[in-house]
PDB file of C-alpha atoms in Angstrom:
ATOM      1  CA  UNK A   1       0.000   0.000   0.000  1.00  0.00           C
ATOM      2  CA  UNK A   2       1.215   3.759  -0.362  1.00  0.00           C
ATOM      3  CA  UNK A   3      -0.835   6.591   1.288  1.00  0.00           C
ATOM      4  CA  UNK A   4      -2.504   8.933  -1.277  1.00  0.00           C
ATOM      5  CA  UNK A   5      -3.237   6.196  -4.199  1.00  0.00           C
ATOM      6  CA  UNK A   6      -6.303   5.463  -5.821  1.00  0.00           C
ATOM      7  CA  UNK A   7      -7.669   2.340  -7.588  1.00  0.00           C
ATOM      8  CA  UNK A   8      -6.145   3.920 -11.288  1.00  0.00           C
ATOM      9  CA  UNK A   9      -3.072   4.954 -10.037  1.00  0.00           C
ATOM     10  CA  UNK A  10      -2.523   1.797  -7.766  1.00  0.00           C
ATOM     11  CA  UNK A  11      -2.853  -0.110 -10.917  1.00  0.00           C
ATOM     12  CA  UNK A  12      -0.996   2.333 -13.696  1.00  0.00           C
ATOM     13  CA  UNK A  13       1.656   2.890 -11.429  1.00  0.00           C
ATOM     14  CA  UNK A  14       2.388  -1.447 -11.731  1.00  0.00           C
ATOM     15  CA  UNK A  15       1.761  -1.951  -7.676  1.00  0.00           C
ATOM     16  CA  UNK A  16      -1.214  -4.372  -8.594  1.00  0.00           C
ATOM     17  CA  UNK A  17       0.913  -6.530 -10.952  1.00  0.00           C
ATOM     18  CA  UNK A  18       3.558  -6.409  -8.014  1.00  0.00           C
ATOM     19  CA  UNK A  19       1.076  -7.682  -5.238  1.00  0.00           C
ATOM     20  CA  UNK A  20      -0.121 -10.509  -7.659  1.00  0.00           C
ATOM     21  CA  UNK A  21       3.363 -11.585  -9.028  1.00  0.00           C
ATOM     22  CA  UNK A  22       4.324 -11.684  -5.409  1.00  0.00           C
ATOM     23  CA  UNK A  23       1.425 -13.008  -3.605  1.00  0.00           C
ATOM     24  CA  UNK A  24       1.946 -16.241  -1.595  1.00  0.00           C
ATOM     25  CA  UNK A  25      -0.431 -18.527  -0.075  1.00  0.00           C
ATOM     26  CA  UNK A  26      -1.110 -17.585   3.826  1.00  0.00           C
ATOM     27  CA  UNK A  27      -0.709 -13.701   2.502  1.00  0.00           C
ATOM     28  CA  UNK A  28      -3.565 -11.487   3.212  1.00  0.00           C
ATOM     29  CA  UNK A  29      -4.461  -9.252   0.689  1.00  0.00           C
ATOM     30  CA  UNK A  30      -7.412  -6.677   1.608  1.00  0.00           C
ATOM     31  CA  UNK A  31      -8.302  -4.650  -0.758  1.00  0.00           C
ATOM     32  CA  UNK A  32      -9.792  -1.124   0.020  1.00  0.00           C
ATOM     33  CA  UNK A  33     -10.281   1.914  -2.118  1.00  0.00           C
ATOM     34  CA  UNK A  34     -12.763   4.695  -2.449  1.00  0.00           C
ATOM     35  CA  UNK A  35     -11.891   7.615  -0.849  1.00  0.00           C
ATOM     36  CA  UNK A  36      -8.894   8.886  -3.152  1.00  0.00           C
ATOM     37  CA  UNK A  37     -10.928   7.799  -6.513  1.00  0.00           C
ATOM     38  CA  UNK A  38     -13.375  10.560  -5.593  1.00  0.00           C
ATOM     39  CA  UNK A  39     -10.530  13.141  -5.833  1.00  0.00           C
ATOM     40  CA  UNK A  40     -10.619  15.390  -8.658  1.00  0.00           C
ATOM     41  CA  UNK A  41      -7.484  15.007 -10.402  1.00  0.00           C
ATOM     42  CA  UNK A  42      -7.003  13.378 -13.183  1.00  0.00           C
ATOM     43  CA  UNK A  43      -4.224  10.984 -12.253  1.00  0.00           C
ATOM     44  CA  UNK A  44      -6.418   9.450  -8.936  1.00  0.00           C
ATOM     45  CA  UNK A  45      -9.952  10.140 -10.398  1.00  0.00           C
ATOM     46  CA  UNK A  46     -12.318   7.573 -11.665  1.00  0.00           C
ATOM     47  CA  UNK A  47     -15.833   7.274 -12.031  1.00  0.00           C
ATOM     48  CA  UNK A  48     -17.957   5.598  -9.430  1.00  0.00           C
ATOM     49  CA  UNK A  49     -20.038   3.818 -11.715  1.00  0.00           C
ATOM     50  CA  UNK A  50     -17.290   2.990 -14.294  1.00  0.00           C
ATOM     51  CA  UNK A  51     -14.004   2.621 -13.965  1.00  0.00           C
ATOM     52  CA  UNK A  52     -13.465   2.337  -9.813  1.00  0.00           C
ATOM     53  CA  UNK A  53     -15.836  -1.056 -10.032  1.00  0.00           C
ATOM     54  CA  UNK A  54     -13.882  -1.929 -13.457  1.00  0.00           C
ATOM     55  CA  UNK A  55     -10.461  -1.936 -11.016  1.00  0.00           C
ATOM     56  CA  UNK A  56     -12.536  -3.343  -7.934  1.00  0.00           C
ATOM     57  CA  UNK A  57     -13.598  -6.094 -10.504  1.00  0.00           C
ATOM     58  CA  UNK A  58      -9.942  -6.260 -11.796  1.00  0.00           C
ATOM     59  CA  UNK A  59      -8.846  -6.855  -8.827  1.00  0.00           C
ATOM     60  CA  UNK A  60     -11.471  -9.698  -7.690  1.00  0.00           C
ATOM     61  CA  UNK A  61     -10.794 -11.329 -10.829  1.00  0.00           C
ATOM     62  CA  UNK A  62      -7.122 -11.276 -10.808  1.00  0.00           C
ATOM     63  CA  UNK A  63      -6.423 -12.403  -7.029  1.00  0.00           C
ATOM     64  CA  UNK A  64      -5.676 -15.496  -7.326  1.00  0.00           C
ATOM     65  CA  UNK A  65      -7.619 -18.452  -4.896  1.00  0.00           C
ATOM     66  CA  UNK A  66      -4.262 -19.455  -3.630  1.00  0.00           C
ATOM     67  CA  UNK A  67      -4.811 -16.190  -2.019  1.00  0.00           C
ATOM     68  CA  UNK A  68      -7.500 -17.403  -0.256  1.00  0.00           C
ATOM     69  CA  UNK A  69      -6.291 -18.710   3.988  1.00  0.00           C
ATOM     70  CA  UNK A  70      -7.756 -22.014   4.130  1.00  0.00           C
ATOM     71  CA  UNK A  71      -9.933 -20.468   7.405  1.00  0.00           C
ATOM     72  CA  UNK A  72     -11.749 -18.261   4.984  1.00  0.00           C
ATOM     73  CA  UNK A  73     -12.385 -21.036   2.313  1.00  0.00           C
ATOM     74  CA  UNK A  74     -13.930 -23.018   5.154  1.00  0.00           C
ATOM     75  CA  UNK A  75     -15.694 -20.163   6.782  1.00  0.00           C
ATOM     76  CA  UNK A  76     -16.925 -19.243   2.762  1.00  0.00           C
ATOM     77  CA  UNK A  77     -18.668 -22.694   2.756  1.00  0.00           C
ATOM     78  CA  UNK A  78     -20.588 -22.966   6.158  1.00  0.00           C
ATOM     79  CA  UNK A  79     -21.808 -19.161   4.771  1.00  0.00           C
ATOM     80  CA  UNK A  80     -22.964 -20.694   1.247  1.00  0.00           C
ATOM     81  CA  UNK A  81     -24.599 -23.648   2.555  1.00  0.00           C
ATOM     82  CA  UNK A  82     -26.247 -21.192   5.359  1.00  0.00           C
ATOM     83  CA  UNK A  83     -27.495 -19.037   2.779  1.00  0.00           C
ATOM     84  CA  UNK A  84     -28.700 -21.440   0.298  1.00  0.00           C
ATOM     85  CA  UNK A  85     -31.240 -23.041   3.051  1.00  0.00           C
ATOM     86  CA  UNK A  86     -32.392 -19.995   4.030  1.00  0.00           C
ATOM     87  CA  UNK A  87     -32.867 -19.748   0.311  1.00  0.00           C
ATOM     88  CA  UNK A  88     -34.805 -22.691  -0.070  1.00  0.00           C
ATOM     89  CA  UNK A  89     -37.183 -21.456   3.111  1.00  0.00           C
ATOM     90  CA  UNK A  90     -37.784 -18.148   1.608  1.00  0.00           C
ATOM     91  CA  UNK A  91     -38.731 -19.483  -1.760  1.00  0.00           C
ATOM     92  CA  UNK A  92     -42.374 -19.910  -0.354  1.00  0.00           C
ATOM     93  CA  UNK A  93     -42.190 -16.444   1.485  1.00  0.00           C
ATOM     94  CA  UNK A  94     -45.089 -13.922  -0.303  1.00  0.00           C
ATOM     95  CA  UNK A  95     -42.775 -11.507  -0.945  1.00  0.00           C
ATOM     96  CA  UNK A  96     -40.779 -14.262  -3.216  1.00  0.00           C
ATOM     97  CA  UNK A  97     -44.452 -14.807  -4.658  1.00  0.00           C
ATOM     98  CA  UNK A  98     -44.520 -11.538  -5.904  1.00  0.00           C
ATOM     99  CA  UNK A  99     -41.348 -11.254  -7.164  1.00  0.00           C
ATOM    100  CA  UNK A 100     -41.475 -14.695  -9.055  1.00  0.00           C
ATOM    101  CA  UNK A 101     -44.314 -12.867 -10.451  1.00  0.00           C
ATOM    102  CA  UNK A 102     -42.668 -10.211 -12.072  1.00  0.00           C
ATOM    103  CA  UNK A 103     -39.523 -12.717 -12.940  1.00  0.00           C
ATOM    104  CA  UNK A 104     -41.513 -14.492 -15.028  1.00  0.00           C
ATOM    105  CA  UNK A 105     -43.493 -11.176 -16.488  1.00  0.00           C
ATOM    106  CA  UNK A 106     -40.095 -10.193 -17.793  1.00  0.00           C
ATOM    107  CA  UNK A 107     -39.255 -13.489 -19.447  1.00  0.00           C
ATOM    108  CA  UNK A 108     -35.346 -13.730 -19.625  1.00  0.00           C
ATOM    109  CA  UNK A 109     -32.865 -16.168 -21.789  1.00  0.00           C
ATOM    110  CA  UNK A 110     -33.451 -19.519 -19.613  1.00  0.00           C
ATOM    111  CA  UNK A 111     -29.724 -19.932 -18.157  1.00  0.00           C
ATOM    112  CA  UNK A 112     -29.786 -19.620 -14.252  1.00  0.00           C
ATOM    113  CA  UNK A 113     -32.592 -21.861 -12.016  1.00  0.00           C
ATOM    114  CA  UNK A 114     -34.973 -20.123  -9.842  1.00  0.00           C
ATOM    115  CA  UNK A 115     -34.090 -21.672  -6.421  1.00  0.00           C
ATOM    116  CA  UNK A 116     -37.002 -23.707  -5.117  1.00  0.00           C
ATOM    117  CA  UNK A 117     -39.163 -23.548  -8.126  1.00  0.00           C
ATOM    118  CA  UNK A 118     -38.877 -25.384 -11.672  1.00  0.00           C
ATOM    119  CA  UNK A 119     -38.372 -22.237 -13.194  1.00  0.00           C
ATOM    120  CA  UNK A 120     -35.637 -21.074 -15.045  1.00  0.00           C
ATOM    121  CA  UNK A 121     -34.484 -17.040 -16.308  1.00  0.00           C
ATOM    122  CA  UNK A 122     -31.903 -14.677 -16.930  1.00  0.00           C
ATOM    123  CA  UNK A 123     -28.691 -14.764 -14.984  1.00  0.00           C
ATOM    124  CA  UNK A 124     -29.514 -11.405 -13.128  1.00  0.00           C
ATOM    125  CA  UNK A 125     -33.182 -12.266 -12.811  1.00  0.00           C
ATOM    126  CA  UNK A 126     -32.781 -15.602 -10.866  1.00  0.00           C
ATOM    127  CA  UNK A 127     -29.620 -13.390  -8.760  1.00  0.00           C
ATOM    128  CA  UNK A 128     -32.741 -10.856  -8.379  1.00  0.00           C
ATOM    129  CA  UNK A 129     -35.349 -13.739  -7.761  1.00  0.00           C
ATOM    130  CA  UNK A 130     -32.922 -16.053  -5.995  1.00  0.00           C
ATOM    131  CA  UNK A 131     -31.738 -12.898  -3.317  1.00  0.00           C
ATOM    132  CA  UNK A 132     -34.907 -11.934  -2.728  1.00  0.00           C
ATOM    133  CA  UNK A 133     -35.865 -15.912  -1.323  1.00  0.00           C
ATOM    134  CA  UNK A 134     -32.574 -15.698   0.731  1.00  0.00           C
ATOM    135  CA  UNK A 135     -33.449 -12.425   2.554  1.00  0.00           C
ATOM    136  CA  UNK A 136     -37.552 -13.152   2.463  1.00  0.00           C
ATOM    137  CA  UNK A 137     -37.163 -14.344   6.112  1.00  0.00           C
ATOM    138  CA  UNK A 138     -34.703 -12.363   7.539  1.00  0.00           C
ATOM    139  CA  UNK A 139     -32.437 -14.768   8.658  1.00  0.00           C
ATOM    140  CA  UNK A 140     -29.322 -13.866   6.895  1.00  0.00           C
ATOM    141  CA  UNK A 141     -26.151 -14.425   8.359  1.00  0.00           C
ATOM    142  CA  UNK A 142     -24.134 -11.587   9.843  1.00  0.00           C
ATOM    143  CA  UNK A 143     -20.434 -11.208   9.734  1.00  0.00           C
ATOM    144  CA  UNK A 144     -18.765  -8.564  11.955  1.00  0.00           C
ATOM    145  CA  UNK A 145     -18.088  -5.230  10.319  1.00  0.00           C
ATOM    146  CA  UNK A 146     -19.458  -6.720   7.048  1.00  0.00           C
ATOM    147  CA  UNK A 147     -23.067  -7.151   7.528  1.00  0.00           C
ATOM    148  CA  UNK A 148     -25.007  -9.705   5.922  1.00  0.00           C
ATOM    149  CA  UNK A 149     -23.281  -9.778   2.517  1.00  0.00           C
ATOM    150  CA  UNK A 150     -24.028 -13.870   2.244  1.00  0.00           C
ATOM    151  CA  UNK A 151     -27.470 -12.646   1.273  1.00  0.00           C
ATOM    152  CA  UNK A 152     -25.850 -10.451  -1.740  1.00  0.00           C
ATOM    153  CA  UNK A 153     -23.449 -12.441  -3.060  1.00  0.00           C
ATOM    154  CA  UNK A 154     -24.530 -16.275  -2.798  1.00  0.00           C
ATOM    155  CA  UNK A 155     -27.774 -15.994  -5.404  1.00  0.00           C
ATOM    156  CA  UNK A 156     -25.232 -13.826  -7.819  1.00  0.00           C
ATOM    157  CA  UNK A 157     -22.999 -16.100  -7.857  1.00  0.00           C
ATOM    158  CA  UNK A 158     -24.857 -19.202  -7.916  1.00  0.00           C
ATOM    159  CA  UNK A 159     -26.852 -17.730 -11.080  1.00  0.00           C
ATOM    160  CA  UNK A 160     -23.371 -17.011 -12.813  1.00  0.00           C
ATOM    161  CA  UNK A 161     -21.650 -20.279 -11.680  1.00  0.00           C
ATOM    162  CA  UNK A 162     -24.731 -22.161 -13.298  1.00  0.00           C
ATOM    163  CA  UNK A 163     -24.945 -19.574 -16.872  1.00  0.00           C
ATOM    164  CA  UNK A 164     -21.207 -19.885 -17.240  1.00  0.00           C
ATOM    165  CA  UNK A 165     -20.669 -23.697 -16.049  1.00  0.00           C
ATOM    166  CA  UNK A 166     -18.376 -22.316 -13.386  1.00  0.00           C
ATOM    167  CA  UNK A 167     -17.262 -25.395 -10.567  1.00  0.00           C
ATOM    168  CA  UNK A 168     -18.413 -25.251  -7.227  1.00  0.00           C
ATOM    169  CA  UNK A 169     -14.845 -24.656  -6.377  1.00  0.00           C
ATOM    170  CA  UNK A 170     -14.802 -21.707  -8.672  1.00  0.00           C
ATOM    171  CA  UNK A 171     -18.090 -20.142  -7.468  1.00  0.00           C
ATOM    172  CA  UNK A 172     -16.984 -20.948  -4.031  1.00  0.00           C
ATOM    173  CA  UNK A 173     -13.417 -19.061  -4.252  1.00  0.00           C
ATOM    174  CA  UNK A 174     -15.682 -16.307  -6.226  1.00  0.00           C
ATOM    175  CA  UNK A 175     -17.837 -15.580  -2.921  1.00  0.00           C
ATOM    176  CA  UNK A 176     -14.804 -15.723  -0.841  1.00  0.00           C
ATOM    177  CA  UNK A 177     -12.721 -13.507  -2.587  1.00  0.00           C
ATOM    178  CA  UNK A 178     -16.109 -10.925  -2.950  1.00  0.00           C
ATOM    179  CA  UNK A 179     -16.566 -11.119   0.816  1.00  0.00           C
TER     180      UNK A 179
END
């Protein structure tokens, strides 16, 4: 890290490619940026809706799972498996009634499986569909000073894993790495 960087200049500066050339397994590597990509000047600027979560993706993306302390991994399961009951439980909830509702209103190229119903959609409408089951009863998991992010990212990346024929391995290093 180096004080004053943002997401562009961490990365056109070549510190990224350093931290992933050098990464080893039972490194931590948090990754945190925001507040100098608001600046104003050109070199540390980016847009929030653009290219700050084009590097934040970068960054996912590129981080490799070796990265990944076999604690988290672990921890990144019992959170999955959590998540996907809850998943299956809120499938009945109304308020999953009324969004399957409008899911299948919009239609959507059949590639990702509507979680507790025969129904297939869109990638982003079973996410949508799929994360609105795993929060219908409120019984999302919370992780300290992180929230209940299980909720967010496990019917994202379950949709994608299934559209793109990702391996549970993959989807599960996926989560872990977004968490």
């Amino acid at each position: 890290a180096m004080s004053g960087r943002s997401s562009k200049n961490f990365i056109t500066e070549g510190r990224w490619k350093v931290v992933i050339e050098r990464i080893q397994a039972g490194d931590f590597l948090i990754i945190q940026f925001g507040h100098n990509d608001e600046k104003t000047d050109e070199k540390r600027h980016t847009e929030p809706f653009g290219d700050f979560t084009q590097n934040l993706a970068r960054f996912a993306i590129e981080t490799p799972a070796s990265a990944i302390p076999p604690a988290v991994f672990e921890s990144a399961k019992l959170k999955y498996l959590d998540t996907l009951g809850v998943m299956v439980a809120g499938s009945r909830h109304p308020a999953a009634a009324i969004a399957l509702d409008t899911v299948r209103y919009l239609g959507g190229n059949a590639r990702a499986s509507i979680i507790g119903h025969a129904d297939r959609t869109s990638t982003e409408l079973a996410g949508f569909m799929n994360g609105v089951s795993a929060h219908a009863l409120e019984y999302d998991d919370y992780t300290r000073m992180v929230t209940h992010l299980s909720v967010s990212m496990t019917p994202g990346t379950l949709a994608l894993a299934e559209d793109t024929g990702a391996s549970g391995q993959h989807m599960l290093e996926a989560f872990a790495i977004g968490f």
